[in-house]
Amino acid sequence: MMNDNMLSQDEIDALLKSTDDNDGDSNINEKETQDPPVDDYLTTVEQDALGEIGNISFGSSATTLSTLLNQKVEITTPTISVIHQENLEAEFPQPYVGVEVEYTEGFSGVNLFVIQSQDAAIIADLMLGGDGQAPAEELNDIHLSAVQEAMNQMMGTAATSMSTVFTKKVDISPPAISVLDVEGDQGTETINEERIMVKVSFQLKIGDLIDSNIMQILPVEFAKDLVDQLLNPPADEPETVEQATENKSQSADKPTTSQVGQQSSNPSQQSGSNNGPSHIGGKVKNTTANIQQAEFSSFENVELPEKEQRNLDILMDIPLKVTVELGRTKRSVKEILELSSGSIIELDKLAGEPVDINVNEKLIAKGEVVVIDENFGVRVTDIVSPTDRLKKLN
């Protein structure tokens, strides 16, 4: 009831109660969409163990990536959190790139690595021989293949490090890469069945080009399995009774160290003669050693395993810049400023002399200039061996 346009105390109390109820409902809805605390799913020890696994595996991967990109690469200590499946789209809005890795030996599980598209474009540009300063605005298949190969090399190194840590062979499948589209189930098919997932976030720095994050997403059960195998490695199989008996009988037939010492301390008693000391190995039969020249397999025309051949095929699609150099010369600043239309610049090569063919600024062949229809071309007259060509491309 209102008196002189004023609210009564009962009306004010009713309005306040209604506001409180609405706030309570809002908080409930917000709580339902929030990511749960990591402590609800992983103990402090499990979080530390996951961080240590990440440090070891990605520490070695940083060295591999640095060699591939010819840039300083730093990957910092990871942070561990959990993500609700419903929040994946908000956590990774487009544009992001997902790289899916499946363990084929040592572990049974799949994890997803997520990086920003801009970072992936810079890595692709560096892999293709660029300087990373002007990456492509939109990733095409060639760029994704280059990033895929970089991640393949990184994860291969990480698997080797994990083999050492877990004292067993660890192997992975070739990574599958795609532009991440959570809403369209692209790039997240294998983890979409998981309600709660663990996120391991690393800070990634590549020279002055990238200062961002690379994130690893894996199911909670797989994360717990990794920790369990790290903290509770399987015990060695006990020796069987037959093996123990056999080893015992073999050891009984062999003289002990003290017995060997007693036998060698008085050689005259052993030989029955005092003509001089016996020499260890003096009675070894002198035979002529069969020495042969070492033979090594040729690196050319080698049949590679299917997995390695598939990795090599990825590299075969990477484009390289081929340039033909007619010649060079040096001119002063004054002479350069005096150039005009019609000026002639004399080069240091003679007419008819072979021109240089460079791939990524490295000389790999020489040739002669020809004309094909209305275009210039080069006929190769001299080229380095495939092995030397590969060395020059590194």
XYZ file of C-alpha atoms in Angstrom:
394
model
C 0.000 0.000 0.000
C 1.311 3.454 -0.869
C 0.743 6.632 1.126
C 1.659 9.907 -0.588
C 3.727 8.013 -3.153
C 5.773 6.420 -0.365
C 6.325 2.673 0.109
C 5.297 1.109 3.384
C 7.773 -0.910 5.429
C 6.052 -4.170 4.473
C 6.393 -3.357 0.778
C 10.059 -2.470 1.212
C 10.690 -5.778 3.039
C 8.910 -7.717 0.280
C 11.021 -6.049 -2.425
C 14.252 -6.770 -0.539
C 13.272 -10.405 -0.085
C 12.529 -10.746 -3.816
C 15.927 -9.269 -4.695
C 17.696 -11.679 -2.364
C 15.902 -14.636 -3.944
C 16.934 -13.531 -7.449
C 20.563 -13.118 -6.353
C 20.488 -16.606 -4.881
C 19.220 -18.109 -8.138
C 21.890 -16.211 -10.094
C 24.618 -17.507 -7.838
C 23.359 -21.064 -8.225
C 23.370 -20.783 -12.040
C 26.825 -19.221 -12.011
C 28.135 -21.964 -9.748
C 26.801 -24.642 -12.074
C 28.826 -23.244 -14.994
C 32.026 -22.589 -13.076
C 34.964 -24.974 -13.355
C 35.283 -27.100 -10.211
C 38.325 -26.709 -7.916
C 41.276 -28.833 -8.976
C 41.609 -30.172 -5.409
C 38.273 -31.964 -5.848
C 39.833 -34.281 -8.442
C 43.608 -34.238 -7.893
C 45.516 -34.274 -4.634
C 48.442 -31.917 -4.086
C 50.852 -34.810 -4.669
C 49.142 -35.697 -7.961
C 49.272 -32.067 -9.103
C 52.986 -31.863 -8.301
C 53.640 -35.159 -10.094
C 51.803 -33.983 -13.234
C 53.813 -30.762 -13.155
C 57.044 -32.748 -12.878
C 56.073 -34.967 -15.820
C 55.332 -31.824 -17.835
C 58.659 -30.252 -16.841
C 60.649 -33.284 -17.942
C 58.821 -33.965 -21.215
C 58.407 -30.365 -22.387
C 61.852 -29.334 -21.199
C 63.412 -31.658 -23.763
C 60.784 -30.652 -26.343
C 61.834 -26.997 -26.020
C 65.347 -27.931 -27.155
C 63.962 -29.776 -30.180
C 61.690 -26.866 -31.140
C 64.571 -24.414 -30.739
C 66.651 -26.439 -33.203
C 63.774 -26.653 -35.703
C 62.942 -22.928 -35.603
C 66.452 -21.582 -35.024
C 65.018 -19.468 -32.198
C 65.413 -19.402 -28.443
C 62.517 -21.373 -26.931
C 61.465 -21.275 -23.279
C 58.708 -23.362 -21.684
C 58.004 -22.496 -18.050
C 56.730 -24.592 -15.139
C 53.115 -25.666 -15.825
C 50.000 -24.826 -13.846
C 47.357 -27.490 -13.248
C 43.588 -26.909 -13.324
C 40.410 -28.713 -14.365
C 37.798 -27.772 -16.973
C 34.143 -28.704 -17.172
C 33.184 -30.111 -20.567
C 30.485 -27.468 -20.983
C 33.103 -24.711 -20.656
C 35.410 -25.918 -23.436
C 33.914 -23.553 -25.994
C 34.289 -20.560 -23.656
C 37.801 -21.675 -22.696
C 39.002 -22.085 -26.293
C 37.039 -19.809 -28.623
C 38.106 -19.677 -32.231
C 40.698 -19.172 -33.530
C 42.679 -21.977 -31.853
C 44.550 -24.979 -33.252
C 44.271 -28.434 -31.668
C 46.924 -31.148 -31.972
C 45.741 -34.594 -30.860
C 48.332 -37.125 -29.684
C 47.579 -40.776 -28.885
C 49.929 -43.071 -26.994
C 50.449 -46.359 -28.829
C 52.880 -48.007 -26.416
C 53.609 -47.594 -22.729
C 50.324 -45.836 -21.937
C 46.730 -46.044 -23.078
C 45.254 -42.598 -23.545
C 44.829 -39.505 -25.678
C 45.639 -35.884 -24.938
C 45.036 -32.665 -26.826
C 47.454 -29.761 -27.191
C 45.932 -26.355 -27.874
C 47.704 -23.248 -29.180
C 46.445 -19.971 -30.565
C 46.156 -19.736 -34.342
C 48.443 -16.693 -34.418
C 51.159 -18.660 -32.603
C 50.673 -21.606 -34.966
C 51.031 -19.244 -37.959
C 54.356 -17.926 -36.619
C 55.669 -21.460 -36.033
C 54.569 -22.462 -39.550
C 56.291 -19.429 -41.073
C 59.547 -20.270 -39.255
C 59.302 -23.934 -40.315
C 58.893 -22.856 -43.948
C 62.032 -20.695 -43.893
C 60.473 -17.327 -43.002
C 61.425 -14.984 -40.184
C 58.089 -15.193 -38.367
C 57.531 -11.448 -38.638
C 54.720 -11.633 -41.192
C 52.820 -14.899 -40.643
C 49.831 -15.851 -42.746
C 46.533 -14.420 -41.563
C 44.718 -17.660 -42.377
C 46.192 -21.129 -41.946
C 46.093 -23.410 -44.973
C 46.992 -27.089 -45.304
C 50.694 -26.345 -45.830
C 50.860 -24.283 -42.641
C 49.033 -26.945 -40.647
C 51.398 -29.614 -42.015
C 54.400 -27.566 -40.895
C 52.972 -27.130 -37.386
C 52.071 -30.821 -37.320
C 55.661 -31.777 -38.109
C 56.982 -29.430 -35.399
C 54.649 -31.014 -32.845
C 55.576 -34.496 -34.086
C 59.251 -33.778 -33.421
C 58.467 -32.218 -30.030
C 56.268 -35.080 -28.858
C 58.738 -37.657 -30.137
C 61.386 -36.092 -27.909
C 58.904 -35.920 -25.027
C 58.090 -39.634 -25.446
C 61.808 -40.454 -25.273
C 62.133 -38.469 -22.030
C 59.086 -40.216 -20.588
C 60.618 -43.585 -21.492
C 63.561 -42.694 -19.279
C 61.401 -41.460 -16.408
C 58.989 -44.403 -16.441
C 61.728 -46.953 -17.325
C 59.717 -48.434 -20.188
C 59.228 -47.830 -23.888
C 56.805 -45.014 -24.656
C 55.638 -44.312 -28.210
C 53.006 -42.086 -29.822
C 51.044 -41.962 -33.041
C 51.672 -39.167 -35.559
C 49.817 -36.094 -34.244
C 46.515 -35.135 -35.884
C 46.052 -31.372 -36.297
C 43.007 -29.279 -37.074
C 41.520 -25.865 -36.470
C 39.743 -26.222 -33.133
C 35.962 -25.909 -33.315
C 34.410 -27.049 -30.033
C 30.856 -26.271 -31.112
C 31.278 -28.257 -34.322
C 33.076 -31.152 -32.553
C 36.153 -30.579 -34.705
C 39.455 -31.409 -33.043
C 37.886 -32.544 -29.760
C 36.129 -35.765 -30.759
C 38.142 -38.040 -28.466
C 37.803 -35.932 -25.312
C 34.217 -34.734 -25.720
C 33.005 -37.837 -23.896
C 34.815 -36.697 -20.750
C 32.812 -34.528 -18.357
C 35.824 -33.198 -16.429
C 39.279 -32.763 -17.951
C 42.667 -31.739 -16.617
C 44.349 -28.697 -18.165
C 48.137 -28.372 -17.931
C 49.100 -24.884 -19.081
C 52.657 -23.937 -20.066
C 53.950 -20.479 -20.868
C 55.639 -20.615 -24.279
C 58.233 -18.066 -25.404
C 59.850 -18.214 -28.850
C 62.436 -15.472 -29.304
C 60.705 -12.098 -29.488
C 57.896 -13.539 -31.616
C 55.702 -15.518 -29.204
C 54.886 -14.991 -25.540
C 51.763 -17.062 -25.058
C 50.453 -20.351 -23.652
C 50.362 -23.906 -24.923
C 47.831 -26.094 -23.126
C 47.558 -29.846 -22.683
C 44.071 -31.290 -22.153
C 43.726 -34.866 -20.917
C 41.064 -36.945 -19.160
C 41.220 -37.114 -15.365
C 41.577 -40.910 -15.367
C 44.509 -40.754 -17.787
C 46.184 -38.076 -15.660
C 45.757 -40.205 -12.530
C 47.164 -43.241 -14.374
C 50.291 -41.285 -15.330
C 50.806 -40.214 -11.731
C 50.196 -43.712 -10.397
C 52.758 -45.252 -12.744
C 55.269 -42.568 -11.801
C 54.821 -42.909 -8.035
C 54.171 -46.666 -7.964
C 56.270 -48.290 -10.695
C 55.616 -52.015 -11.248
C 57.982 -54.233 -9.278
C 60.417 -56.497 -11.100
C 59.163 -60.029 -11.651
C 60.418 -62.411 -8.895
C 62.995 -64.992 -9.848
C 61.535 -68.429 -10.385
C 62.679 -71.443 -8.355
C 64.245 -73.075 -11.429
C 66.230 -69.911 -12.257
C 67.429 -69.619 -8.649
C 68.564 -73.267 -8.558
C 70.363 -72.960 -11.887
C 72.143 -69.753 -10.864
C 73.166 -71.358 -7.582
C 74.679 -74.403 -9.311
C 76.552 -72.191 -11.799
C 78.004 -70.080 -9.013
C 79.119 -73.217 -7.129
C 81.156 -74.378 -10.149
C 83.048 -71.082 -10.327
C 85.918 -70.364 -7.903
C 85.454 -67.509 -5.504
C 87.660 -64.443 -5.481
C 89.609 -65.723 -2.479
C 90.186 -69.063 -4.221
C 91.503 -67.329 -7.327
C 93.855 -65.302 -5.193
C 95.162 -68.407 -3.422
C 95.737 -70.198 -6.712
C 97.650 -67.336 -8.293
C 99.676 -66.506 -5.151
C 101.822 -69.680 -5.484
C 102.291 -70.399 -9.181
C 105.077 -72.939 -8.609
C 102.683 -75.280 -6.871
C 100.306 -75.047 -9.796
C 102.943 -75.784 -12.457
C 105.107 -78.179 -10.378
C 108.228 -76.280 -11.459
C 110.426 -73.440 -10.159
C 111.630 -72.286 -13.580
C 109.908 -68.912 -13.205
C 106.630 -67.306 -12.520
C 103.586 -68.284 -14.538
C 101.874 -65.534 -16.535
C 98.160 -65.134 -16.660
C 97.084 -65.942 -20.184
C 100.323 -67.652 -20.995
C 98.544 -70.830 -22.070
C 95.997 -69.098 -24.296
C 95.943 -70.649 -27.738
C 97.339 -68.302 -30.340
C 94.874 -68.057 -33.212
C 94.821 -65.807 -36.233
C 92.047 -63.207 -35.978
C 89.735 -62.877 -38.950
C 89.727 -59.123 -39.676
C 87.298 -57.787 -42.263
C 86.557 -54.368 -43.665
C 83.521 -52.735 -42.025
C 80.587 -52.269 -44.403
C 77.969 -49.581 -43.849
C 74.553 -49.308 -45.415
C 73.982 -46.575 -47.944
C 71.714 -43.736 -46.856
C 70.202 -43.501 -50.321
C 67.197 -45.562 -51.389
C 66.579 -46.814 -47.862
C 63.169 -48.334 -47.204
C 61.756 -46.590 -44.130
C 59.106 -47.970 -41.742
C 55.566 -46.883 -42.509
C 55.432 -44.386 -39.610
C 58.746 -42.721 -40.522
C 57.810 -42.667 -44.199
C 54.549 -40.911 -43.295
C 56.497 -38.303 -41.325
C 58.851 -37.843 -44.281
C 55.904 -37.406 -46.634
C 54.730 -34.479 -44.491
C 58.073 -32.738 -45.055
C 57.886 -33.368 -48.794
C 54.945 -30.946 -49.042
C 56.819 -28.023 -47.460
C 57.593 -25.412 -50.141
C 61.127 -24.031 -50.510
C 62.215 -20.780 -52.150
C 64.287 -21.358 -55.310
C 66.235 -18.406 -56.738
C 68.544 -18.120 -59.733
C 71.414 -15.644 -59.465
C 72.744 -14.186 -62.728
C 75.620 -12.408 -61.004
C 76.639 -9.772 -58.494
C 78.465 -6.464 -58.392
C 79.324 -3.630 -56.015
C 78.595 0.058 -56.569
C 79.079 3.155 -54.454
C 76.186 5.134 -53.014
C 76.880 7.882 -55.537
C 76.645 5.438 -58.460
C 73.403 3.955 -57.106
C 71.853 7.428 -56.824
C 72.854 8.216 -60.419
C 70.970 5.196 -61.821
C 68.081 5.958 -64.130
C 65.968 4.212 -66.735
C 68.273 2.801 -69.394
C 71.322 2.528 -67.140
C 73.347 -0.664 -67.558
C 74.881 -2.490 -64.599
C 77.741 -4.844 -65.414
C 77.769 -8.091 -63.387
C 80.733 -10.189 -62.336
C 79.771 -13.161 -64.534
C 80.862 -13.701 -68.103
C 78.333 -14.255 -70.877
C 77.514 -17.932 -71.152
C 78.906 -18.715 -67.685
C 76.656 -21.035 -65.571
C 74.279 -19.260 -63.202
C 73.824 -20.211 -59.522
C 70.679 -22.025 -58.372
C 69.955 -21.409 -54.674
C 67.397 -23.084 -52.404
C 66.661 -21.091 -49.238
C 69.757 -18.979 -49.980
C 72.000 -22.119 -50.180
C 73.824 -22.992 -53.423
C 72.818 -26.481 -54.596
C 73.286 -26.412 -58.392
C 74.491 -24.526 -61.474
C 72.761 -24.214 -64.806
C 72.299 -22.319 -68.047
C 69.526 -19.867 -68.852
C 66.953 -21.023 -71.414
C 63.703 -19.610 -72.770
C 60.514 -21.686 -72.438
C 57.760 -20.148 -74.573
C 57.775 -16.604 -73.165
C 59.334 -17.395 -69.795
C 62.906 -17.710 -68.668
C 64.059 -21.057 -67.298
C 67.242 -22.762 -66.144
C 68.631 -26.067 -67.363
C 70.583 -27.746 -64.564
C 74.113 -28.615 -65.651
C 75.755 -29.426 -62.328
C 74.165 -30.374 -58.993
C 75.443 -31.522 -55.618
C 74.685 -35.018 -54.294
C 71.387 -35.715 -52.450
C 73.297 -36.026 -49.159
C 74.979 -32.634 -49.604
C 71.670 -31.108 -50.680
C 70.037 -32.332 -47.469
C 72.887 -30.886 -45.388
C 72.521 -27.511 -47.082
C 68.782 -27.428 -46.324
C 69.361 -27.917 -42.571
